Short mmCIF file of C-alpha atoms in Angstrom, two decimals:
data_model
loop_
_atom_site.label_atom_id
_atom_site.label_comp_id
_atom_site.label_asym_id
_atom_site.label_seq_id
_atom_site.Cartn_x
_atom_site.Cartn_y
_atom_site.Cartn_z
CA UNK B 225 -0.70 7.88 2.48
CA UNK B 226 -2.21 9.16 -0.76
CA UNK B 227 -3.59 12.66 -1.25
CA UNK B 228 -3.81 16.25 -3.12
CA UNK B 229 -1.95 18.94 -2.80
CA UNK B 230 -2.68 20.47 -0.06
CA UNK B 231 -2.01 24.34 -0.03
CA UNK B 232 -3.26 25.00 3.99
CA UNK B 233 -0.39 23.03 5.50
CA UNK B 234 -2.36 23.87 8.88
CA UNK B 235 -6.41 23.10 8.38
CA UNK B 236 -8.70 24.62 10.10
CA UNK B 237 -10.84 20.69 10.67
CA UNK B 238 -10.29 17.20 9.22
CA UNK B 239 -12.86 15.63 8.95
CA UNK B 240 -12.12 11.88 9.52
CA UNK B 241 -14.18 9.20 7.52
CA UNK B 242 -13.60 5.35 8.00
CA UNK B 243 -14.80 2.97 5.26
CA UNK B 244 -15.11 -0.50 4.90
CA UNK B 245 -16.48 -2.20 1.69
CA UNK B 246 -18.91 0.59 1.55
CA UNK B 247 -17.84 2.25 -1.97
CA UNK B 248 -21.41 3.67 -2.55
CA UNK B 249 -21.59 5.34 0.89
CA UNK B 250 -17.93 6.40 0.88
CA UNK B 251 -18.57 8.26 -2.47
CA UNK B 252 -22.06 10.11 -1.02
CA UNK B 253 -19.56 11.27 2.02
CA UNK B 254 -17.00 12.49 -0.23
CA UNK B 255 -19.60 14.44 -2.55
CA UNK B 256 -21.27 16.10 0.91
CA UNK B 257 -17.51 16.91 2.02
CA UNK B 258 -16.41 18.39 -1.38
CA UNK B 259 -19.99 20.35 -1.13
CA UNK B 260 -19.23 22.47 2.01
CA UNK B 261 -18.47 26.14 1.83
CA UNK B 262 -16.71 26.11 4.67
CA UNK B 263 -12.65 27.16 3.91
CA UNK B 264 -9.86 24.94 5.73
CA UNK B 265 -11.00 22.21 6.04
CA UNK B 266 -9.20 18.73 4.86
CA UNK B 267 -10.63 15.26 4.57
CA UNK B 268 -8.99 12.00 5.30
CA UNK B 269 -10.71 8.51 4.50
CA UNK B 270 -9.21 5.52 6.72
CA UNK B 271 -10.38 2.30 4.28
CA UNK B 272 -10.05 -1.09 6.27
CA UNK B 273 -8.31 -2.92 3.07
CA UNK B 274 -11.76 -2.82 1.09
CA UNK B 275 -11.87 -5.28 -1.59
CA UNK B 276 -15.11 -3.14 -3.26
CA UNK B 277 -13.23 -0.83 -5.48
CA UNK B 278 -13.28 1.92 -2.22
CA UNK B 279 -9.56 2.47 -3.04
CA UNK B 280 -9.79 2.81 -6.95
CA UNK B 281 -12.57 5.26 -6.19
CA UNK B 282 -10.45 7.24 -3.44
CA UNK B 283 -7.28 7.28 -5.98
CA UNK B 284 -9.49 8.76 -8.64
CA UNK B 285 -11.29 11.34 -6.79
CA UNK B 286 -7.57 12.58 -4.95
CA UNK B 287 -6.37 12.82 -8.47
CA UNK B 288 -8.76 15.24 -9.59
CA UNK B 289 -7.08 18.41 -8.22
CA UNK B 290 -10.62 20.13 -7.34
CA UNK B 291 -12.23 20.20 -3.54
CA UNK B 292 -11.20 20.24 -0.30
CA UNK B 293 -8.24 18.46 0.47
CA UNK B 294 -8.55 14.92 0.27
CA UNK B 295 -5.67 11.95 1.66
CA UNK B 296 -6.38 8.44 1.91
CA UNK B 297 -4.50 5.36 2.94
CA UNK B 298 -6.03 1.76 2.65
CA UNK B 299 -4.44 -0.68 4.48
CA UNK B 300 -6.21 -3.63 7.45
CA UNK B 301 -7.28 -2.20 10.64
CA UNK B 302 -8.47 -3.32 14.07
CA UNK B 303 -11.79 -2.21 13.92
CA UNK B 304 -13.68 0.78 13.35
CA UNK B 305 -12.43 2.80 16.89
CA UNK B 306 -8.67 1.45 15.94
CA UNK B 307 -9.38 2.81 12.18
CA UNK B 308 -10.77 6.67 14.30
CA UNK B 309 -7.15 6.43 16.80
CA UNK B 310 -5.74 5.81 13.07
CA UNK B 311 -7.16 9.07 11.44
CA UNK B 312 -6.46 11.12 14.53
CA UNK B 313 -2.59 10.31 14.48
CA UNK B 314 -2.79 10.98 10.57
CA UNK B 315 -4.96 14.58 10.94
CA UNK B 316 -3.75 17.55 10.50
CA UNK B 317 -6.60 20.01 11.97
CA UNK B 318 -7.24 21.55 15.24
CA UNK B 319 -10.18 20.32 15.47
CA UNK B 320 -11.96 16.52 14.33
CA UNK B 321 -14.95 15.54 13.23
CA UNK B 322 -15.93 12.02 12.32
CA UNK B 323 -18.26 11.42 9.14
CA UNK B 324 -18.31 7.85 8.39
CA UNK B 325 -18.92 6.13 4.64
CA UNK B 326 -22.35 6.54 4.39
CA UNK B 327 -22.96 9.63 6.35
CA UNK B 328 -23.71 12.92 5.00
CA UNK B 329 -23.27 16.74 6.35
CA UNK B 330 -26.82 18.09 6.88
CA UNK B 331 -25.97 20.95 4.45
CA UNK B 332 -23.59 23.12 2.25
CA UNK B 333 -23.22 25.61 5.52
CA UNK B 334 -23.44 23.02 7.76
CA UNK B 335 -20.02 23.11 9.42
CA UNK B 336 -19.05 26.73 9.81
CA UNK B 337 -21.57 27.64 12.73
CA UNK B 338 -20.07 24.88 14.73
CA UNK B 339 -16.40 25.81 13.49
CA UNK B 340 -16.98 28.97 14.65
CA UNK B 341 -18.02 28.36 18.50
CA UNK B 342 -15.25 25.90 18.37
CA UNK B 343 -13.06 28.44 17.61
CA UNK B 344 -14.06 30.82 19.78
CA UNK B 345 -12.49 29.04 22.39
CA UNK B 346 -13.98 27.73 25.70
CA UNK B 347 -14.95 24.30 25.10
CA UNK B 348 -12.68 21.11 23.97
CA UNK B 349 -16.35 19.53 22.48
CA UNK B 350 -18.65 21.35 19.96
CA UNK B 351 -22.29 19.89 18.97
CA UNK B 352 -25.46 19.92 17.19
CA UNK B 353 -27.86 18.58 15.59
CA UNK B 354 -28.37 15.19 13.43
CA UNK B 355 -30.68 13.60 11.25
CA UNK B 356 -30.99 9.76 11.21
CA UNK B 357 -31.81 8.03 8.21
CA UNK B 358 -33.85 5.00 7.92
CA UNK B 359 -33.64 2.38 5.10
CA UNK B 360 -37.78 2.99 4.36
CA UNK B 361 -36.71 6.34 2.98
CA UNK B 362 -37.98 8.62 5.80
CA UNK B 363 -36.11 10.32 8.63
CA UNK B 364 -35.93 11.92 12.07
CA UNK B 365 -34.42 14.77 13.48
CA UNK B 366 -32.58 13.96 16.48
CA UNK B 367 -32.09 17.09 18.38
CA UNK B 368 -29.11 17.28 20.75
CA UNK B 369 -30.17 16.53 24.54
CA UNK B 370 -28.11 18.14 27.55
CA UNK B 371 -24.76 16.94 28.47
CA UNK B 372 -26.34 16.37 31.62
CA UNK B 373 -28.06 13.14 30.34
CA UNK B 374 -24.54 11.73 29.26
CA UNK B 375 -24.71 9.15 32.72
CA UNK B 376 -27.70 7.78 30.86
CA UNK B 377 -27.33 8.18 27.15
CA UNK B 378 -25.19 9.94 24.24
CA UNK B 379 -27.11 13.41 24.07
CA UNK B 380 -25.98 13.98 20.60
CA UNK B 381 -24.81 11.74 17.30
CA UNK B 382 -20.83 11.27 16.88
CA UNK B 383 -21.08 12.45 13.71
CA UNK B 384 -22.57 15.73 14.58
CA UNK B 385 -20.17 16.31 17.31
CA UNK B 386 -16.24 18.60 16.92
CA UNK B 387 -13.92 17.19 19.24
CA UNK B 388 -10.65 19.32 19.58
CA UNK B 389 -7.40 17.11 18.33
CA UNK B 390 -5.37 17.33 21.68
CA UNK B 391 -8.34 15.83 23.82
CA UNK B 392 -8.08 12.46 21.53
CA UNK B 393 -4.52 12.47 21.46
CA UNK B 394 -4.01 12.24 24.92
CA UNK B 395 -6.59 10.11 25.56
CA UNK B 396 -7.42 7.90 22.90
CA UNK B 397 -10.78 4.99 21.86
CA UNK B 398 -10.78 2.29 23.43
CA UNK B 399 -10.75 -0.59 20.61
CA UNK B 400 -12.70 -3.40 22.57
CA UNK B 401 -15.86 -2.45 22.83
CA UNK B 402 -18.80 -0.44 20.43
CA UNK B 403 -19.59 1.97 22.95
CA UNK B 404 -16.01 3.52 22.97
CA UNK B 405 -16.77 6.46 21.86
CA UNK B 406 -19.57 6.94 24.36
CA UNK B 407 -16.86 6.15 27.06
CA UNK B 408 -14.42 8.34 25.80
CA UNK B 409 -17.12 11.83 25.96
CA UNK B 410 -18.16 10.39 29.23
CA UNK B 411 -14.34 10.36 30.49
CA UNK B 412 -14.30 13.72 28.96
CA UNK B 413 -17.30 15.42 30.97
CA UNK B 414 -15.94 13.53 34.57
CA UNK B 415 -12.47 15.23 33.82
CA UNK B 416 -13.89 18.43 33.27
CA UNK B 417 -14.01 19.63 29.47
CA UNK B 418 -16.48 21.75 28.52
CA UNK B 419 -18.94 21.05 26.03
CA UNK B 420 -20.70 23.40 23.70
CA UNK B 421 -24.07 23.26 22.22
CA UNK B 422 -24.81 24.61 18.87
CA UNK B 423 -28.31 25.19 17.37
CA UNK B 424 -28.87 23.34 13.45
CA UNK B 425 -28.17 19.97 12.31
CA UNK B 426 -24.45 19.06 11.41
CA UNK B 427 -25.08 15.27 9.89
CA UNK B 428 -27.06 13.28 8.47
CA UNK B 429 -26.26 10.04 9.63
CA UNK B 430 -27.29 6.10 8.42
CA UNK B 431 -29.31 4.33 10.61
CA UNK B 432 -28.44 0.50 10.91
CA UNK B 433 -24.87 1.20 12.93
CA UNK B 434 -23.32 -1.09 14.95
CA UNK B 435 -24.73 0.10 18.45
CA UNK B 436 -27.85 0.20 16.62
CA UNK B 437 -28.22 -3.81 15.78
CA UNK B 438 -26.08 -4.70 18.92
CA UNK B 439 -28.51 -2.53 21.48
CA UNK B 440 -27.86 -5.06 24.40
CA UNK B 441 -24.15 -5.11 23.75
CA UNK B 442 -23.87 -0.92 23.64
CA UNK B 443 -26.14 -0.60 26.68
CA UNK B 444 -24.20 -2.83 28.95
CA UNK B 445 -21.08 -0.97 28.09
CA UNK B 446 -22.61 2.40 28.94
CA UNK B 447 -23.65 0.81 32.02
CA UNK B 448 -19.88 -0.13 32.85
CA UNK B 449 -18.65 3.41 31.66
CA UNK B 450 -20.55 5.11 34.49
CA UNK B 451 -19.91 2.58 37.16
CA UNK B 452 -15.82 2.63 36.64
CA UNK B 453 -15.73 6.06 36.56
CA UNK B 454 -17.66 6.57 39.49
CA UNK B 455 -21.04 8.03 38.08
CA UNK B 456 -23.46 5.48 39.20
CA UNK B 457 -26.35 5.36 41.58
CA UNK B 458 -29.27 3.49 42.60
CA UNK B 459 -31.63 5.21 40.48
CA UNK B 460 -29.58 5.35 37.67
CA UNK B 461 -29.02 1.07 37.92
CA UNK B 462 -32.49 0.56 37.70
CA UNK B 463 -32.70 3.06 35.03
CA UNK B 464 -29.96 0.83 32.91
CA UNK B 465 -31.89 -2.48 33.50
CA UNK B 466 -35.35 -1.00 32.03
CA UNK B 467 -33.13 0.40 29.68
CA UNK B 468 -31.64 -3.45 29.06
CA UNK B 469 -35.14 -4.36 28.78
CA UNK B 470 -35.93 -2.10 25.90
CA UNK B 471 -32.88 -2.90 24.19
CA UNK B 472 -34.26 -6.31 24.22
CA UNK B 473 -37.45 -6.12 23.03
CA UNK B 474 -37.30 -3.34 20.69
CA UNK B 475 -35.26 -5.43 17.37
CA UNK B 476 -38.11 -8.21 17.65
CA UNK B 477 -41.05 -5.28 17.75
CA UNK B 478 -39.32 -3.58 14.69
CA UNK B 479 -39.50 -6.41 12.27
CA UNK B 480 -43.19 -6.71 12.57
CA UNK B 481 -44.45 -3.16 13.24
CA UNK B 482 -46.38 -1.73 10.39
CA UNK B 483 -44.59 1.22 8.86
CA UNK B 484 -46.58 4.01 9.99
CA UNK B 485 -46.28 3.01 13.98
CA UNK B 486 -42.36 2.62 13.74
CA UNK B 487 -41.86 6.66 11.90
CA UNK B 488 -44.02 7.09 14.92
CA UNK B 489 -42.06 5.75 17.37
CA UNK B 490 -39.00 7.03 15.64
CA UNK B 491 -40.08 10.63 15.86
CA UNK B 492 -41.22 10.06 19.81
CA UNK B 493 -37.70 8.27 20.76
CA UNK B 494 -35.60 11.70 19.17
CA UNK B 495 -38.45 13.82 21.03
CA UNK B 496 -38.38 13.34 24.12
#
């Protein structure tokens, strides 16, 4: 493990980034990190071996003495969920948030309204807001939904999401899968922790993600999340299979909708 000097021996968050090969991302995360005026807070990179110059660029930037808190190991990993169960043993803070290479906080205040409610005790999960960003240049806020809709879909973006350190400890991601995450808050909500909406956008986060290109894959596993833990219905399998349907259909409509129809579409999908 490489990092600063760390004079909070107890942070308030660590924020948990995992990179892979992604040197140009992993330095726009760092810079959005370093920008935050929010005190305690420490940042820990996870790097999957990279062979991009991802650990030259973490040694350099640790070395520097100014910003928040910054540790690093790079070293191979399982996978991108084994790489998250990595940082979480290897955090220091309270609570975690997950901002991988690529992905940005929404803003220099960004994290101390959701600190705060976290904080404040009565929940185990804090969220907000997120922006997605699309390769075309443009974007799309993607407001939070209800944590009622989590049987269907993930109401709010991982990276806009603080998830108190004890809940992940005790139960860990899965590694098998690229929904994990998705099963792990749905585990969460059946076994009773409370979640806590807050108003404002937390992240700005890439679009292009792994659940993103493999939409079949991630929508059969949210499928099986709800049925093993004893969530399904009727209605809500024949919501899945239209949902299966979409996933199908959308990657070949993509690649030949004009421009102007897809920020459309975009904008309707976060909207409704």
């Amino acid at each position: 493990m490489q990092d600063t000097v760390v004079d909070d021996p107890r942070p308030r968050l660590t924020i948990v980034t995992v990179n892979r090969n992604m040197r140009d991302g992993l330095a726009r995360t760092i810079a959005s990190v370093r920008g935050q005026a929010c005190p305690g807070v420490e940042h820990l990179v996870v790097d999957g071996a990279s062979t991009d110059g991802s650990p030259a660029l973490l040694r350099e930037i640790a070395s520097d003495g100014t910003g928040p808190a910054l540790r690093w190991l790079s070293e191979p990993d399982g996978g991108i969920y084994d790489a998250m169960n990595k940082g979480v043993r290897l955090s220091r803070g309270a609570w975690l948030l997950f901002l991988n290479a690529g992905d940005v906080l929404a803003a220099t205040d960004a994290l101390a309204p959701a600190l705060a409610a976290a904080e404040a005790g009565g929940a185990g999960i804090v969220y907000g807001d997120a922006w997605i960003a699309y390769g075309d240049g443009s974007r799309a806020l993607r407001p939070a939904g209800p944590i009622e809709t989590i049987v269907r879909t993930m109401p709010f973006a991982h990276a806009a999401t603080l998830i108190r350190r004890d809940l992940l400890v005790e139960r860990p991601y899965a590694t098998d899968g690229q929904a994990c995450d998705y099963a792990f808050f749905l585990a969460c909500r059946s076994a009773g922790t409370a979640f806590r909406y807050v108003p404002g956008a937390i992240a700005t986060v890439e679009a292009g993600g792994v659940s993103d290109r493999r939409r079949v894959r991630s929508t059969l596993e949210r499928w099986h999340a709800v049925r093993s833990l004893g969530c399904g219905s009727p209605r809500l399998d024949v919501w899945y299979a239209a949902a299966l349907l979409r996933a199908a259909v959308a990657p070949p409509l993509a690649r030949i909708a004009p421009a102007p129809i897809l920020r459309r579409l975009r904008r309707a999908r976060f909207a409704g």
